[in-house]
Amino acid sequence: MAFDDTTELGDDALLILFANGDKQAAEALTRRLVPVVLAHAFRLLGERSEAEDVAQEAMMRLWKVAPDWRQGEAKVTTWLYRVTANLCTDRLRKRRSVALEDVPEPLDETASAPEQIQDKARMDALQVALSELPERQRQAVVLRHIEGLQNPEIAEIMEISTEAVESLTARGKRALTQALSQRREELGYSDA
Amino acid sequence: MRNHTTDEQMLEDLFAEAQSQPAEPSPAFMARVLADADEEQAGFATAELANAPAATGFSLRAVFATLGGWPALGGLVTATAVGIWLGTTSLTGVSDTAATYLYGDSALGGLNADYAWLDTMGDA
């Protein structure tokens, strides 16, 4: 590995390099972590610009904590998922005072072909169904079934037991199935 | 139309589709995050400089520490006081005794007797 090759280094090693003034470490961490944080924030909030605000704030908190980071004590992504989820919860609490019909529907001018429209409709339907879940259920389902994390890591992020994670994901999936089953045909799925 | 036997399979299909379409950050957004990182990093450098001891410049504290602190200062004050006392008081008794040792007749007279033969060299 070349001395300046940051691609092979772990997140925590990069964070310590960043705290020591390494510019390449900042770039490597941004490339590696921003997509993860943004995707998670988007799944929890369902709105792109709000997700960007949350992702930027979560990353800012990471930059600030870097000088005090102790290598090997915590996983950077676990810490970031937790910070992102907390920031999303704050946003959702503020949002509750706003009526659902007042929130503008996101528009995508580029989607024109029928297949693209239906793909988008499917993803929107999933997002709407996710948004209707209780926050903890939504977070557990997103981490397990969209981010693809294992239950022990989700338990660490959410600071609960793995059994509680299993319970949350199971209940979340049941609620999603129920909500989406009524829209099978609309979403392009036929009965068996 | 997608054929699925159960609602559970439909949900798994939707999860897979969502997984394959992550919210990609735009270059402008990445640049904003990186700008925050740069700003924060510059702050670390300033904080380090502020906490570091002054590397150059005159400092009475540094001189004091170099001399050895309070114990050394006590010794210096004592030595200075003794020096001033010796320089300002008349110590006639001590001066007379020192002169006797250095220039006394007995010592010089002995030397004169020992080397008197030198005076006779070259006369023959």
Coordinates of C-alpha atoms in Angstrom, one line a residue:
Chain A
M1 CA 0.0 0.0 0.0
A2 CA 1.4 3.4 -0.9
F3 CA 2.0 5.8 2.0
D4 CA -0.7 8.2 0.7
D5 CA -3.2 5.5 -0.3
T6 CA -6.2 6.1 1.9
T7 CA -8.5 3.6 0.3
E8 CA -7.3 0.6 2.3
L9 CA -7.6 2.4 5.7
G10 CA -10.5 1.9 8.1
D11 CA -12.9 4.7 8.8
D12 CA -11.5 5.3 12.3
A13 CA -7.9 5.5 11.1
L14 CA -8.9 8.0 8.4
L15 CA -10.7 10.0 11.1
I16 CA -7.5 10.2 13.2
L17 CA -5.6 11.3 10.0
F18 CA -8.2 13.9 9.4
A19 CA -7.8 15.2 13.0
N20 CA -4.1 15.5 12.3
G21 CA -4.7 17.7 9.3
D22 CA -4.7 15.2 6.4
K23 CA -6.7 16.6 3.5
Q24 CA -6.8 13.2 1.7
A25 CA -8.4 11.6 4.7
A26 CA -11.2 14.3 4.6
E27 CA -11.9 13.5 0.9
A28 CA -11.8 9.7 1.5
L29 CA -14.2 9.9 4.4
T30 CA -16.6 12.2 2.5
R31 CA -16.6 9.9 -0.5
R32 CA -17.1 6.8 1.6
L33 CA -19.6 8.0 4.3
V34 CA -21.8 10.8 2.7
P35 CA -23.6 8.3 0.4
V36 CA -24.4 6.1 3.4
V37 CA -25.6 8.9 5.6
L38 CA -27.6 10.6 2.8
A39 CA -29.3 7.3 1.8
H40 CA -30.3 6.6 5.4
A41 CA -31.6 10.1 6.0
F42 CA -33.6 10.0 2.8
R43 CA -35.2 6.6 3.8
L44 CA -36.1 8.0 7.2
L45 CA -37.4 11.4 6.0
G46 CA -38.6 10.7 2.5
E47 CA -37.6 14.1 1.3
R48 CA -34.4 14.9 -0.5
S49 CA -33.5 18.4 0.6
E50 CA -34.2 17.7 4.2
A51 CA -32.1 14.5 4.0
E52 CA -29.2 16.6 2.6
D53 CA -29.5 19.0 5.5
V54 CA -29.4 16.1 8.0
A55 CA -26.5 14.4 6.2
Q56 CA -24.5 17.6 6.2
E57 CA -25.2 18.2 9.9
A58 CA -24.3 14.5 10.8
M59 CA -21.0 14.9 8.8
M60 CA -20.3 18.2 10.6
R61 CA -20.7 16.5 13.9
L62 CA -18.2 13.8 12.8
W63 CA -15.6 16.4 11.8
K64 CA -16.0 18.1 15.2
V65 CA -15.7 14.9 17.2
A66 CA -12.6 13.7 15.2
P67 CA -9.9 15.1 17.6
D68 CA -11.5 13.2 20.5
W69 CA -12.1 9.9 18.5
R70 CA -10.5 6.9 20.1
Q71 CA -9.5 4.2 17.6
G72 CA -11.1 0.9 18.1
E73 CA -13.7 2.1 20.7
A74 CA -16.6 2.5 18.3
K75 CA -17.4 1.9 14.7
V76 CA -17.6 5.2 12.7
T77 CA -20.7 4.1 10.7
T78 CA -22.5 2.9 13.8
W79 CA -22.0 6.3 15.4
L80 CA -23.1 8.1 12.2
Y81 CA -26.2 6.0 11.8
R82 CA -27.2 6.8 15.3
V83 CA -26.5 10.6 14.9
T84 CA -28.4 10.6 11.6
A85 CA -31.4 8.8 13.1
N86 CA -31.5 11.2 16.0
L87 CA -31.4 14.2 13.7
C88 CA -34.2 12.7 11.6
T89 CA -36.3 12.1 14.7
D90 CA -35.9 15.8 15.6
R91 CA -37.0 16.8 12.0
L92 CA -40.0 14.5 12.1
R93 CA -41.1 15.9 15.4
K94 CA -41.0 19.4 14.0
R95 CA -42.8 18.2 10.9
R96 CA -45.7 16.7 12.8
S97 CA -47.3 20.2 13.2
V98 CA -47.5 20.5 9.4
A99 CA -50.5 18.9 7.7
L100 CA -49.6 16.1 5.3
E101 CA -51.5 17.7 2.4
D102 CA -49.4 20.9 2.8
V103 CA -46.2 18.9 2.0
P104 CA -45.5 19.3 -1.8
E105 CA -45.3 16.0 -3.7
P106 CA -41.8 15.5 -5.1
L107 CA -41.8 16.0 -8.9
D108 CA -39.5 14.2 -11.4
E109 CA -39.6 15.8 -14.8
T110 CA -37.2 13.3 -16.3
A111 CA -39.3 10.2 -15.7
S112 CA -41.4 9.9 -18.9
A113 CA -41.3 6.3 -20.1
P114 CA -44.2 4.2 -18.7
E115 CA -41.7 1.8 -17.1
Q116 CA -39.8 4.6 -15.4
I117 CA -43.1 6.1 -14.1
Q118 CA -44.1 2.7 -12.6
D119 CA -40.6 2.2 -11.1
K120 CA -40.9 5.6 -9.5
A121 CA -44.5 4.8 -8.4
R122 CA -43.3 1.6 -6.7
M123 CA -40.5 3.5 -4.8
D124 CA -42.8 6.3 -3.8
A125 CA -45.3 3.7 -2.5
L126 CA -42.7 2.0 -0.5
Q127 CA -41.5 5.4 0.9
V128 CA -45.1 6.4 1.8
A129 CA -45.7 3.1 3.5
L130 CA -42.3 3.4 5.4
S131 CA -43.3 7.0 6.5
E132 CA -46.5 5.6 8.0
L133 CA -44.6 3.3 10.3
P134 CA -43.7 4.3 13.9
E135 CA -40.1 5.8 13.9
R136 CA -38.3 2.9 15.6
Q137 CA -40.0 0.3 13.3
R138 CA -39.1 2.4 10.3
Q139 CA -35.5 2.8 11.3
A140 CA -35.1 -1.0 12.1
V141 CA -36.7 -2.0 8.8
V142 CA -34.6 0.5 6.7
L143 CA -31.3 -0.6 8.4
R144 CA -32.2 -4.3 8.0
H145 CA -33.9 -4.6 4.6
I146 CA -32.6 -1.5 2.7
E147 CA -29.2 -0.8 4.2
G148 CA -28.6 -4.5 4.6
L149 CA -27.1 -4.4 8.1
Q150 CA -27.1 -7.4 10.5
N151 CA -29.2 -7.4 13.6
P152 CA -26.3 -7.1 16.1
E153 CA -25.1 -3.9 14.4
I154 CA -28.6 -2.5 14.3
A155 CA -29.0 -3.3 18.0
E156 CA -25.8 -1.3 18.7
I157 CA -27.0 1.6 16.5
M158 CA -30.5 1.7 18.1
E159 CA -29.1 0.8 21.6
I160 CA -31.5 -2.1 22.1
S161 CA -31.3 -5.9 22.2
T162 CA -31.1 -8.0 19.0
E163 CA -34.5 -9.5 20.1
A164 CA -36.0 -6.1 20.1
V165 CA -34.6 -5.5 16.6
E166 CA -36.2 -8.7 15.4
S167 CA -39.5 -7.7 17.0
L168 CA -39.4 -4.2 15.4
T169 CA -38.5 -5.5 11.9
A170 CA -41.1 -8.2 12.0
R171 CA -43.9 -5.8 13.1
G172 CA -42.6 -3.2 10.5
K173 CA -42.7 -5.7 7.7
R174 CA -46.2 -6.9 8.6
A175 CA -47.4 -3.3 8.5
L176 CA -45.7 -2.6 5.2
T177 CA -47.1 -5.7 3.6
Q178 CA -50.6 -4.8 4.8
A179 CA -50.3 -1.2 3.5
L180 CA -48.9 -2.2 0.1
S181 CA -51.1 -5.3 -0.6
Q182 CA -54.0 -2.9 -1.4
R183 CA -52.0 -1.3 -4.2
R184 CA -50.7 -4.5 -5.9
E185 CA -52.2 -3.8 -9.3
E186 CA -51.4 -0.1 -9.2
L187 CA -47.8 -1.0 -8.6
G188 CA -47.6 -3.5 -11.4
Y189 CA -48.0 -6.8 -9.4
S190 CA -50.5 -9.4 -10.3
D191 CA -52.0 -12.0 -8.1
A192 CA -50.7 -15.6 -8.4
Chain B
M1 CA -47.0 -6.8 -14.9
R2 CA -44.9 -8.7 -12.3
N3 CA -46.2 -12.0 -11.1
H4 CA -45.8 -12.7 -7.4
T5 CA -47.4 -15.3 -5.3
T6 CA -47.5 -13.4 -2.0
D7 CA -47.5 -9.9 -0.6
E8 CA -44.3 -10.8 1.3
Q9 CA -42.5 -11.5 -2.0
M10 CA -43.7 -8.2 -3.4
L11 CA -42.3 -6.5 -0.3
E12 CA -38.9 -8.3 -0.7
D13 CA -38.9 -7.2 -4.4
L14 CA -39.5 -3.6 -3.4
F15 CA -36.7 -3.7 -0.8
A16 CA -34.3 -5.1 -3.4
E17 CA -35.3 -2.3 -5.8
A18 CA -34.8 0.4 -3.1
Q19 CA -31.4 -1.1 -2.3
S20 CA -30.3 -0.9 -5.9
Q21 CA -31.3 2.8 -6.1
P22 CA -29.5 4.6 -3.2
A23 CA -29.9 8.4 -2.9
E24 CA -26.7 9.4 -4.7
P25 CA -25.2 12.6 -3.4
S26 CA -24.7 15.4 -6.1
P27 CA -21.2 16.8 -6.7
A28 CA -22.4 20.1 -5.3
F29 CA -23.5 18.5 -2.1
M30 CA -20.2 16.5 -1.7
A31 CA -18.4 19.8 -2.2
R32 CA -20.4 21.4 0.6
V33 CA -19.6 18.6 3.0
L34 CA -15.9 18.8 2.0
A35 CA -15.9 22.6 2.6
D36 CA -17.2 22.0 6.1
A37 CA -14.4 19.5 6.7
D38 CA -11.7 21.9 5.5
E39 CA -13.1 24.7 7.7
E40 CA -13.1 22.4 10.7
Q41 CA -9.6 21.1 10.0
A42 CA -8.3 24.7 9.9
G43 CA -9.9 25.2 13.3
F44 CA -7.9 22.2 14.7
A45 CA -4.6 23.9 13.5
T46 CA -5.6 27.2 15.1
A47 CA -6.5 25.5 18.4
E48 CA -3.2 23.6 18.5
L49 CA -1.2 26.9 18.0
A50 CA -3.2 28.6 20.7
N51 CA -2.5 25.8 23.2
A52 CA 1.2 25.5 22.3
P53 CA 3.8 27.4 24.5
A54 CA 5.4 30.4 22.9
A55 CA 8.4 29.3 20.9
T56 CA 10.1 32.7 20.6
G57 CA 10.3 36.0 22.4
F58 CA 11.5 37.2 25.8
S59 CA 9.8 35.8 28.8
L60 CA 10.7 36.5 32.4
R61 CA 9.0 33.3 33.3
A62 CA 11.3 31.4 30.9
V63 CA 14.4 33.1 32.3
F64 CA 13.3 32.3 35.9
A65 CA 12.7 28.6 35.0
T66 CA 16.1 28.5 33.2
L67 CA 17.9 29.8 36.3
G68 CA 16.4 27.0 38.4
G69 CA 13.3 28.5 40.0
W70 CA 12.9 29.7 43.6
P71 CA 15.7 27.6 45.2
A72 CA 18.3 28.9 42.8
L73 CA 17.0 32.4 43.3
G74 CA 17.5 32.2 47.0
G75 CA 21.2 31.2 46.5
L76 CA 21.6 34.1 44.0
V77 CA 20.2 36.6 46.4
T78 CA 22.5 35.4 49.3
A79 CA 25.6 35.5 47.1
T80 CA 24.8 39.0 45.8
A81 CA 24.3 40.3 49.3
V82 CA 27.6 38.9 50.5
G83 CA 29.3 40.3 47.5
I84 CA 27.9 43.8 48.2
W85 CA 28.9 43.5 51.8
L86 CA 32.5 42.6 51.0
G87 CA 32.8 45.4 48.5
T88 CA 31.4 48.1 50.7
T89 CA 32.9 47.4 54.1
S90 CA 36.6 48.3 55.0
L91 CA 38.4 45.1 56.0
T92 CA 41.8 46.4 57.0
G93 CA 42.7 43.4 59.1
V94 CA 42.2 41.1 56.3
S95 CA 44.2 43.3 53.9
D96 CA 47.2 43.5 56.1
T97 CA 47.3 39.7 56.6
A98 CA 46.9 39.1 52.8
A99 CA 49.8 41.5 52.1
T100 CA 52.1 39.7 54.6
Y101 CA 51.4 36.4 52.8
L102 CA 51.9 37.8 49.3
Y103 CA 54.7 40.3 49.7
G104 CA 56.1 39.7 53.2
D105 CA 59.9 40.3 53.8
S106 CA 60.6 36.8 55.0
A107 CA 59.4 35.2 51.8
L108 CA 61.0 37.6 49.4
G109 CA 64.3 37.7 51.5
G110 CA 64.6 33.9 51.1
L111 CA 64.2 34.2 47.4
N112 CA 66.9 36.9 47.2
A113 CA 69.4 34.7 49.1
D114 CA 68.7 31.6 47.0
Y115 CA 69.3 33.4 43.7
A116 CA 72.1 35.8 44.6
W117 CA 74.6 33.8 42.6
L118 CA 72.8 35.0 39.4
D119 CA 74.2 38.5 40.0
T120 CA 77.8 37.2 39.8
M121 CA 77.4 35.5 36.4
G122 CA 79.3 37.2 33.5
D123 CA 81.7 39.1 35.8
A124 CA 84.7 36.8 35.3

